[in-house]
Amino acid sequence: MTSRAARGVFWVEMNHRRFFVPLLGLACLLTLLIVCFGPALFWGEQFAYRDAGHFYYPLYKVVQDEWNAGRVPLWNPWENGGMPLLGQPTSAVLYPGKLLYAGVPYAWGARLYTLAHMLLALGAMFALMRHWRVSRTGSLIAALGYGFGVPVLFQYCNIIFLVGAAWMPLGLLAVDRLVRLRRRRAIVELAAVLTMQTLGGDPQATYVTGLIAAGYALAIVGSARRSPENLDRPRSSRWLVWTMVAIGGLIAWVGLTLLAGFWLPELRPRATQTRPMPIFPWTPFASKIVLGCWAVAVVLIAVVWKRSPKGRTRMAMLALLLGSAALAGLLSAAQLLPSSEFNSLSSRVAREGSHEIYAFSVEPYRLVEFLWPNVFGVTFGVESTWMYLLPPGGSQKVWVPSHYLGGPILVLAIAAFGFRGGTPGRGLLSAVALLGVLAGMGMYTSPLWFARFAPGLAEQIGSHDPPMTGPVRVDGMLRDGDGSFYWFLAVVLPGFDGFRYPAKFMTFAALGIAGLSGFGWDRLIRGRTRPVLVTAAMALVLTIVAGVALAIGSERFVAWIASDQMATQGSTFGPIQPESARFETVRALGHAAVVMTLMLAIAPLAVRRPKLGAALMLITLTADLAVANSRFILTVPQEMLDVENTPRVLELIAEAEAEQPTEGPYRIHRMPVWSPLDWTLSSDPDRVRELVRWERDSIQPKYGLLSGVEYTHTEGTAELYDIMFFFAPFQRRLRPEAARMLDEEAGKEIVVFPRRGFDLWNTRYFIVPMVSAEWVSEFRSFAAFLPDTTVIDPDREAFAALSPEEQNRIYLEHDVQILRNEAYYPRAWIVHELKSITPITGLDRQDRVGVMNEILHPGPGDPFWSNPDLNVYDPRRIAWVEPDDPSDLQGFTSAGPPLAGERVEVVSHEPQRVELRATLERPGLVVLADTYYPGWRLTIDGEPAPIIRTNRMMRGAAVPSGTHELVYTYEPDSFRLGLLGSTIGLALTMGMLGWSFLRPTLGREEPGSTEAA
């Protein structure tokens, strides 16, 4: 062989070795993408389960339609009488990633948006691990485990959290470059990540990234090489210091628990609830206490740190992090200012608003899902989830159906877990994993939750079960989430209690665990096989023991499930199938046993033959994740969501409108959450598609947005606080006439809604269930909507002609009826009698009760709500006004109802512009049943005019006699100022990038801080 040929062979072999792992990793990635996302990418299907279908798909369609119409998506007129669109972070209006929707059909945009963030999560995790000098194989393992682990993978259902998770590894990378490597450019990099997370709709990820950055900065500086003046200090003194800190922290934790529970109940986060009025709300007084404590602590720490070089370094690092956060705030100001404006008026910050702080806490026993995939069964298709039979007894709320990241991920992560030695990244990821799990378990880390089972203590601790209706009821002083790690965060960290759902922290735990697996692989191939072998062997033994126990008690296990009430009462996916539950549990144990056996074989091989070991590890992990987790990507045929396919309910309403047209625009109220009762009685493998089809046909919010439906009231992540008072349900005892109407016993307590609130807001149609479920559920109790309505569907005569069996089938399978409201108010009307009230500021319920009772109380004619102690008013002739300047209404008040010749016509009703033509025979007030909100402007005949706050949440205009053109336009100052801030932030970013190229580093780097190539 010639020398040239020999050199060719040599380079072929070298390139083969060099690119073997990357090519294999690419093959593994493509395999998982095809297995998980193939139906969406190649078979014309769409993500449509949970929020992916009924929330984000229509919401993002509205946003894109506004951009396509040449408007910045500022206002959403289709929900709750109108509400901000840009001001809702979940809309992600200004997120640059939305450019993926441009130039492609919307359906493809929705697919690409999800897929792109999955790839971003994978690529970001790979980049983070390579930055920490982890091998390519270890980085690939970490990336695959993070991206295709259920805590991240399943967030396709809740895309804003997938966006936050996708950017999180890059956030940690930027933090490490700034804190440890002292790179100036990292200030901009971290600011960019925080901006993307905020604009993408996940401000909680931004907040947590900042917390991680601050903690990492303190840890890095604290672990730096000791200065010469401290060389004579014994190292053992560190343990004494940390022991004292730990004891002090424990004492502080217990002290805060007792203080909040018994002596100062204001020092507590808001209660877990689904309706207003918690017992001990988080008050402004408590917020001031926390902020005051932080201010004092900051001053004291600054004084102490200023005296030592290490302390000054800490302050410098925190100052840089704050600067990066401030830059992110400027960059995202165009989103932040409108969001802050909206949140300040919403139920999310109201002390009596709807807020669930402990909901979706992860039960401790669910941690076994890290080892045994889907061991508690699977909900989709055939219900086999027997977890609901375990404590707390059917009240579990499941955020993600599993926490499985892959068996190899778990084993390698446990082998690498630790805080001492190695690169700082290992310690950081260990902390993120540990704290993420603790926070994710929410209330279950509180000793009070377990103490509630102790005799004599149960009466002192409120029930952990969130009520179906009404406010939380707490019998004692303590709630069973107080004292938990999540509670501690909510009490100590300003603004943290504004976030919801502890289970979201399992995404951060997944990042830490997956990242540790990359370190674990590198430690393995360097010869440290014992931790991996011991961990895998222990997991295998535990799995075998569990399998043997299940085999011995198999029949007992099935009988236990079959005998429980949960197995028969069923859910949307039907009753629990005992045999399916046993099958899923056996499958989980068998799956884990195979994976752990392979780990025991691969671990020693990886030391002797790293390339072969890497190949087997990647193949094993790919097969593991594909088999265990691909089942959680649920799709439906695209045609089920296409705008061209009009929902059945809207077809029937169109027929009713053709027969009896409504003058002007109108709204529809669809009761939010219910499903046909027949589904609870039987299982159907195709239930997901059936569910989406039924929800779309019955326009469950927000599916109707695809067809231009204007909903009277919907519930999302946040609503304006004042709007809730028009629609919130309450409990009443049935009077005899109402009992006869409902064929129930007099005196029975049922759930009712304030009917006049819906009438006032132009509700022409009610979409309600056919089955009332004893009138005790807020999702089925439609009693208040029965008077003064006409049944549109089902046709009463045709329905009465059916056999009892066929009627029962319709009740169970269809369970939807359409009522036309004959008592609805038009979109705009004229009044001449005004009742001025003092403008209400703040978000306190007691300030609103009196006037809301006056507005909503229907009088003695209403069968469900009549109070002789309350006055009766007619909103068709009188309006409650809160003028900024009382002189604006001088000369516009007179007695008597509107005259026959007075009318208001809605000429045009666009998202950011409403045009009215009003004819008045004497001066009066034109009431528009659209939301009163900052940023709206009014002109009358082209001249600016004030908007009068009317009926607490409507817009009023004082109009002289004659015919006049009224034009409302939405021009929010918050967006203008925010856009200016973002422009300044962008200019500063460009300047800082130029500065960073001139002087790359901030000063002396930490020892051993060389970056990986």
PDB file of N, CA, C and O in Angstrom, residues 542-588:
ATOM      1  N   LEU A 542     -34.657  -3.982  44.026  1.00  0.00           N
ATOM      2  CA  LEU A 542     -35.924  -3.384  44.444  1.00  0.00           C
ATOM      3  C   LEU A 542     -37.036  -3.716  43.454  1.00  0.00           C
ATOM      4  O   LEU A 542     -38.175  -4.028  43.849  1.00  0.00           O
ATOM      5  N   THR A 543     -36.700  -3.696  42.184  1.00  0.00           N
ATOM      6  CA  THR A 543     -37.688  -4.011  41.153  1.00  0.00           C
ATOM      7  C   THR A 543     -38.114  -5.469  41.237  1.00  0.00           C
ATOM      8  O   THR A 543     -39.305  -5.793  41.114  1.00  0.00           O
ATOM      9  N   ILE A 544     -37.149  -6.353  41.435  1.00  0.00           N
ATOM     10  CA  ILE A 544     -37.481  -7.782  41.537  1.00  0.00           C
ATOM     11  C   ILE A 544     -38.346  -8.045  42.753  1.00  0.00           C
ATOM     12  O   ILE A 544     -39.339  -8.802  42.693  1.00  0.00           O
ATOM     13  N   VAL A 545     -38.000  -7.435  43.883  1.00  0.00           N
ATOM     14  CA  VAL A 545     -38.800  -7.603  45.101  1.00  0.00           C
ATOM     15  C   VAL A 545     -40.230  -7.122  44.863  1.00  0.00           C
ATOM     16  O   VAL A 545     -41.204  -7.794  45.241  1.00  0.00           O
ATOM     17  N   ALA A 546     -40.356  -5.946  44.233  1.00  0.00           N
ATOM     18  CA  ALA A 546     -41.694  -5.422  43.949  1.00  0.00           C
ATOM     19  C   ALA A 546     -42.439  -6.340  42.989  1.00  0.00           C
ATOM     20  O   ALA A 546     -43.647  -6.578  43.154  1.00  0.00           O
ATOM     21  N   GLY A 547     -41.727  -6.874  41.996  1.00  0.00           N
ATOM     22  CA  GLY A 547     -42.366  -7.793  41.058  1.00  0.00           C
ATOM     23  C   GLY A 547     -42.832  -9.071  41.721  1.00  0.00           C
ATOM     24  O   GLY A 547     -43.935  -9.565  41.439  1.00  0.00           O
ATOM     25  N   VAL A 548     -41.982  -9.619  42.606  1.00  0.00           N
ATOM     26  CA  VAL A 548     -42.381 -10.840  43.325  1.00  0.00           C
ATOM     27  C   VAL A 548     -43.587 -10.565  44.214  1.00  0.00           C
ATOM     28  O   VAL A 548     -44.547 -11.362  44.264  1.00  0.00           O
ATOM     29  N   ALA A 549     -43.552  -9.441  44.910  1.00  0.00           N
ATOM     30  CA  ALA A 549     -44.679  -9.092  45.772  1.00  0.00           C
ATOM     31  C   ALA A 549     -45.959  -8.940  44.954  1.00  0.00           C
ATOM     32  O   ALA A 549     -47.045  -9.390  45.370  1.00  0.00           O
ATOM     33  N   LEU A 550     -45.848  -8.325  43.789  1.00  0.00           N
ATOM     34  CA  LEU A 550     -47.028  -8.172  42.943  1.00  0.00           C
ATOM     35  C   LEU A 550     -47.514  -9.522  42.430  1.00  0.00           C
ATOM     36  O   LEU A 550     -48.725  -9.773  42.365  1.00  0.00           O
ATOM     37  N   ALA A 551     -46.564 -10.399  42.077  1.00  0.00           N
ATOM     38  CA  ALA A 551     -46.964 -11.719  41.588  1.00  0.00           C
ATOM     39  C   ALA A 551     -47.693 -12.507  42.675  1.00  0.00           C
ATOM     40  O   ALA A 551     -48.702 -13.176  42.412  1.00  0.00           O
ATOM     41  N   ILE A 552     -47.187 -12.411  43.908  1.00  0.00           N
ATOM     42  CA  ILE A 552     -47.829 -13.137  45.010  1.00  0.00           C
ATOM     43  C   ILE A 552     -49.214 -12.565  45.306  1.00  0.00           C
ATOM     44  O   ILE A 552     -50.177 -13.305  45.527  1.00  0.00           O
ATOM     45  N   GLY A 553     -49.288 -11.237  45.315  1.00  0.00           N
ATOM     46  CA  GLY A 553     -50.568 -10.605  45.669  1.00  0.00           C
ATOM     47  C   GLY A 553     -51.319 -10.076  44.472  1.00  0.00           C
ATOM     48  O   GLY A 553     -52.101  -9.117  44.612  1.00  0.00           O
ATOM     49  N   SER A 554     -51.123 -10.678  43.308  1.00  0.00           N
ATOM     50  CA  SER A 554     -51.718 -10.152  42.091  1.00  0.00           C
ATOM     51  C   SER A 554     -53.240 -10.105  42.169  1.00  0.00           C
ATOM     52  O   SER A 554     -53.860  -9.082  41.854  1.00  0.00           O
ATOM     53  N   GLU A 555     -53.836 -11.209  42.581  1.00  0.00           N
ATOM     54  CA  GLU A 555     -55.300 -11.235  42.655  1.00  0.00           C
ATOM     55  C   GLU A 555     -55.821 -10.274  43.702  1.00  0.00           C
ATOM     56  O   GLU A 555     -56.848  -9.616  43.519  1.00  0.00           O
ATOM     57  N   ARG A 556     -55.089 -10.195  44.814  1.00  0.00           N
ATOM     58  CA  ARG A 556     -55.478  -9.239  45.851  1.00  0.00           C
ATOM     59  C   ARG A 556     -55.395  -7.811  45.330  1.00  0.00           C
ATOM     60  O   ARG A 556     -56.219  -6.969  45.658  1.00  0.00           O
ATOM     61  N   PHE A 557     -54.363  -7.527  44.548  1.00  0.00           N
ATOM     62  CA  PHE A 557     -54.178  -6.194  43.982  1.00  0.00           C
ATOM     63  C   PHE A 557     -55.357  -5.834  43.078  1.00  0.00           C
ATOM     64  O   PHE A 557     -55.931  -4.735  43.173  1.00  0.00           O
ATOM     65  N   VAL A 558     -55.738  -6.748  42.221  1.00  0.00           N
ATOM     66  CA  VAL A 558     -56.865  -6.505  41.317  1.00  0.00           C
ATOM     67  C   VAL A 558     -58.157  -6.336  42.111  1.00  0.00           C
ATOM     68  O   VAL A 558     -58.973  -5.437  41.829  1.00  0.00           O
ATOM     69  N   ALA A 559     -58.360  -7.188  43.118  1.00  0.00           N
ATOM     70  CA  ALA A 559     -59.580  -7.096  43.923  1.00  0.00           C
ATOM     71  C   ALA A 559     -59.632  -5.786  44.701  1.00  0.00           C
ATOM     72  O   ALA A 559     -60.695  -5.182  44.863  1.00  0.00           O
ATOM     73  N   TRP A 560     -58.470  -5.336  45.181  1.00  0.00           N
ATOM     74  CA  TRP A 560     -58.417  -4.069  45.925  1.00  0.00           C
ATOM     75  C   TRP A 560     -58.843  -2.907  45.040  1.00  0.00           C
ATOM     76  O   TRP A 560     -59.617  -2.045  45.444  1.00  0.00           O
ATOM     77  N   ILE A 561     -58.357  -2.900  43.792  1.00  0.00           N
ATOM     78  CA  ILE A 561     -58.740  -1.832  42.865  1.00  0.00           C
ATOM     79  C   ILE A 561     -60.222  -1.923  42.535  1.00  0.00           C
ATOM     80  O   ILE A 561     -60.943  -0.917  42.548  1.00  0.00           O
ATOM     81  N   ALA A 562     -60.689  -3.136  42.265  1.00  0.00           N
ATOM     82  CA  ALA A 562     -62.085  -3.308  41.869  1.00  0.00           C
ATOM     83  C   ALA A 562     -63.059  -2.935  42.979  1.00  0.00           C
ATOM     84  O   ALA A 562     -64.185  -2.498  42.714  1.00  0.00           O
ATOM     85  N   SER A 563     -62.638  -3.100  44.229  1.00  0.00           N
ATOM     86  CA  SER A 563     -63.547  -2.834  45.348  1.00  0.00           C
ATOM     87  C   SER A 563     -63.609  -1.368  45.742  1.00  0.00           C
ATOM     88  O   SER A 563     -64.501  -0.957  46.483  1.00  0.00           O
ATOM     89  N   ASP A 564     -62.684  -0.563  45.231  1.00  0.00           N
ATOM     90  CA  ASP A 564     -62.652   0.842  45.631  1.00  0.00           C
ATOM     91  C   ASP A 564     -63.677   1.650  44.844  1.00  0.00           C
ATOM     92  O   ASP A 564     -63.971   1.357  43.676  1.00  0.00           O
ATOM     93  N   GLN A 565     -64.211   2.675  45.468  1.00  0.00           N
ATOM     94  CA  GLN A 565     -65.206   3.519  44.835  1.00  0.00           C
ATOM     95  C   GLN A 565     -64.668   4.184  43.580  1.00  0.00           C
ATOM     96  O   GLN A 565     -65.388   4.387  42.608  1.00  0.00           O
ATOM     97  N   MET A 566     -63.382   4.535  43.583  1.00  0.00           N
ATOM     98  CA  MET A 566     -62.786   5.193  42.437  1.00  0.00           C
ATOM     99  C   MET A 566     -62.834   4.320  41.191  1.00  0.00           C
ATOM    100  O   MET A 566     -62.833   4.823  40.070  1.00  0.00           O
ATOM    101  N   ALA A 567     -62.847   3.002  41.386  1.00  0.00           N
ATOM    102  CA  ALA A 567     -62.856   2.095  40.243  1.00  0.00           C
ATOM    103  C   ALA A 567     -64.207   2.076  39.546  1.00  0.00           C
ATOM    104  O   ALA A 567     -64.303   1.666  38.390  1.00  0.00           O
ATOM    105  N   THR A 568     -65.241   2.505  40.226  1.00  0.00           N
ATOM    106  CA  THR A 568     -66.578   2.449  39.643  1.00  0.00           C
ATOM    107  C   THR A 568     -67.124   3.818  39.258  1.00  0.00           C
ATOM    108  O   THR A 568     -67.877   3.939  38.301  1.00  0.00           O
ATOM    109  N   GLN A 569     -66.769   4.876  39.992  1.00  0.00           N
ATOM    110  CA  GLN A 569     -67.363   6.176  39.691  1.00  0.00           C
ATOM    111  C   GLN A 569     -66.794   6.790  38.421  1.00  0.00           C
ATOM    112  O   GLN A 569     -67.460   7.539  37.733  1.00  0.00           O
ATOM    113  N   GLY A 570     -65.553   6.474  38.086  1.00  0.00           N
ATOM    114  CA  GLY A 570     -65.014   6.831  36.796  1.00  0.00           C
ATOM    115  C   GLY A 570     -64.649   8.292  36.640  1.00  0.00           C
ATOM    116  O   GLY A 570     -64.966   9.150  37.456  1.00  0.00           O
ATOM    117  N   SER A 571     -63.958   8.573  35.530  1.00  0.00           N
ATOM    118  CA  SER A 571     -63.555   9.921  35.153  1.00  0.00           C
ATOM    119  C   SER A 571     -63.912  10.104  33.687  1.00  0.00           C
ATOM    120  O   SER A 571     -64.677   9.322  33.123  1.00  0.00           O
ATOM    121  N   THR A 572     -63.354  11.120  33.067  1.00  0.00           N
ATOM    122  CA  THR A 572     -63.611  11.340  31.645  1.00  0.00           C
ATOM    123  C   THR A 572     -63.204  10.134  30.814  1.00  0.00           C
ATOM    124  O   THR A 572     -63.800   9.849  29.780  1.00  0.00           O
ATOM    125  N   PHE A 573     -62.198   9.402  31.284  1.00  0.00           N
ATOM    126  CA  PHE A 573     -61.720   8.231  30.551  1.00  0.00           C
ATOM    127  C   PHE A 573     -62.323   6.939  31.062  1.00  0.00           C
ATOM    128  O   PHE A 573     -61.814   5.858  30.769  1.00  0.00           O
ATOM    129  N   GLY A 574     -63.397   7.051  31.831  1.00  0.00           N
ATOM    130  CA  GLY A 574     -64.101   5.874  32.280  1.00  0.00           C
ATOM    131  C   GLY A 574     -63.617   5.359  33.613  1.00  0.00           C
ATOM    132  O   GLY A 574     -62.685   5.903  34.223  1.00  0.00           O
ATOM    133  N   PRO A 575     -64.242   4.290  34.113  1.00  0.00           N
ATOM    134  CA  PRO A 575     -63.814   3.704  35.388  1.00  0.00           C
ATOM    135  C   PRO A 575     -62.448   3.042  35.256  1.00  0.00           C
ATOM    136  O   PRO A 575     -62.020   2.667  34.162  1.00  0.00           O
ATOM    137  N   ILE A 576     -61.775   2.898  36.385  1.00  0.00           N
ATOM    138  CA  ILE A 576     -60.475   2.235  36.390  1.00  0.00           C
ATOM    139  C   ILE A 576     -60.654   0.769  36.024  1.00  0.00           C
ATOM    140  O   ILE A 576     -61.504   0.066  36.590  1.00  0.00           O
ATOM    141  N   GLN A 577     -59.850   0.305  35.099  1.00  0.00           N
ATOM    142  CA  GLN A 577     -59.891  -1.099  34.683  1.00  0.00           C
ATOM    143  C   GLN A 577     -58.840  -1.872  35.483  1.00  0.00           C
ATOM    144  O   GLN A 577     -57.635  -1.712  35.238  1.00  0.00           O
ATOM    145  N   PRO A 578     -59.249  -2.696  36.445  1.00  0.00           N
ATOM    146  CA  PRO A 578     -58.268  -3.372  37.319  1.00  0.00           C
ATOM    147  C   PRO A 578     -57.235  -4.194  36.558  1.00  0.00           C
ATOM    148  O   PRO A 578     -56.048  -4.164  36.890  1.00  0.00           O
ATOM    149  N   GLU A 579     -57.678  -4.906  35.549  1.00  0.00           N
ATOM    150  CA  GLU A 579     -56.730  -5.739  34.801  1.00  0.00           C
ATOM    151  C   GLU A 579     -55.726  -4.874  34.039  1.00  0.00           C
ATOM    152  O   GLU A 579     -54.545  -5.196  33.946  1.00  0.00           O
ATOM    153  N   SER A 580     -56.193  -3.761  33.492  1.00  0.00           N
ATOM    154  CA  SER A 580     -55.281  -2.850  32.803  1.00  0.00           C
ATOM    155  C   SER A 580     -54.296  -2.228  33.779  1.00  0.00           C
ATOM    156  O   SER A 580     -53.124  -2.024  33.450  1.00  0.00           O
ATOM    157  N   ALA A 581     -54.777  -1.931  34.983  1.00  0.00           N
ATOM    158  CA  ALA A 581     -53.881  -1.373  35.997  1.00  0.00           C
ATOM    159  C   ALA A 581     -52.782  -2.370  36.345  1.00  0.00           C
ATOM    160  O   ALA A 581     -51.601  -2.001  36.462  1.00  0.00           O
ATOM    161  N   ARG A 582     -53.161  -3.636  36.524  1.00  0.00           N
ATOM    162  CA  ARG A 582     -52.148  -4.654  36.820  1.00  0.00           C
ATOM    163  C   ARG A 582     -51.164  -4.798  35.660  1.00  0.00           C
ATOM    164  O   ARG A 582     -49.947  -4.895  35.886  1.00  0.00           O
ATOM    165  N   PHE A 583     -51.679  -4.779  34.435  1.00  0.00           N
ATOM    166  CA  PHE A 583     -50.805  -4.902  33.269  1.00  0.00           C
ATOM    167  C   PHE A 583     -49.789  -3.764  33.222  1.00  0.00           C
ATOM    168  O   PHE A 583     -48.598  -4.000  32.977  1.00  0.00           O
ATOM    169  N   GLU A 584     -50.240  -2.522  33.447  1.00  0.00           N
ATOM    170  CA  GLU A 584     -49.334  -1.376  33.391  1.00  0.00           C
ATOM    171  C   GLU A 584     -48.275  -1.462  34.491  1.00  0.00           C
ATOM    172  O   GLU A 584     -47.110  -1.103  34.277  1.00  0.00           O
ATOM    173  N   THR A 585     -48.665  -1.932  35.663  1.00  0.00           N
ATOM    174  CA  THR A 585     -47.704  -2.050  36.757  1.00  0.00           C
ATOM    175  C   THR A 585     -46.671  -3.130  36.455  1.00  0.00           C
ATOM    176  O   THR A 585     -45.460  -2.940  36.671  1.00  0.00           O
ATOM    177  N   VAL A 586     -47.129  -4.264  35.934  1.00  0.00           N
ATOM    178  CA  VAL A 586     -46.201  -5.330  35.554  1.00  0.00           C
ATOM    179  C   VAL A 586     -45.276  -4.853  34.444  1.00  0.00           C
ATOM    180  O   VAL A 586     -44.060  -5.116  34.457  1.00  0.00           O
ATOM    181  N   ARG A 587     -45.843  -4.151  33.496  1.00  0.00           N
ATOM    182  CA  ARG A 587     -45.034  -3.633  32.391  1.00  0.00           C
ATOM    183  C   ARG A 587     -43.964  -2.675  32.907  1.00  0.00           C
ATOM    184  O   ARG A 587     -42.806  -2.715  32.449  1.00  0.00           O
ATOM    185  N   ALA A 588     -44.325  -1.810  33.862  1.00  0.00           N
ATOM    186  CA  ALA A 588     -43.356  -0.857  34.412  1.00  0.00           C
ATOM    187  C   ALA A 588     -42.213  -1.582  35.104  1.00  0.00           C
ATOM    188  O   ALA A 588     -41.037  -1.248  34.921  1.00  0.00           O
TER     189      ALA A 588
END
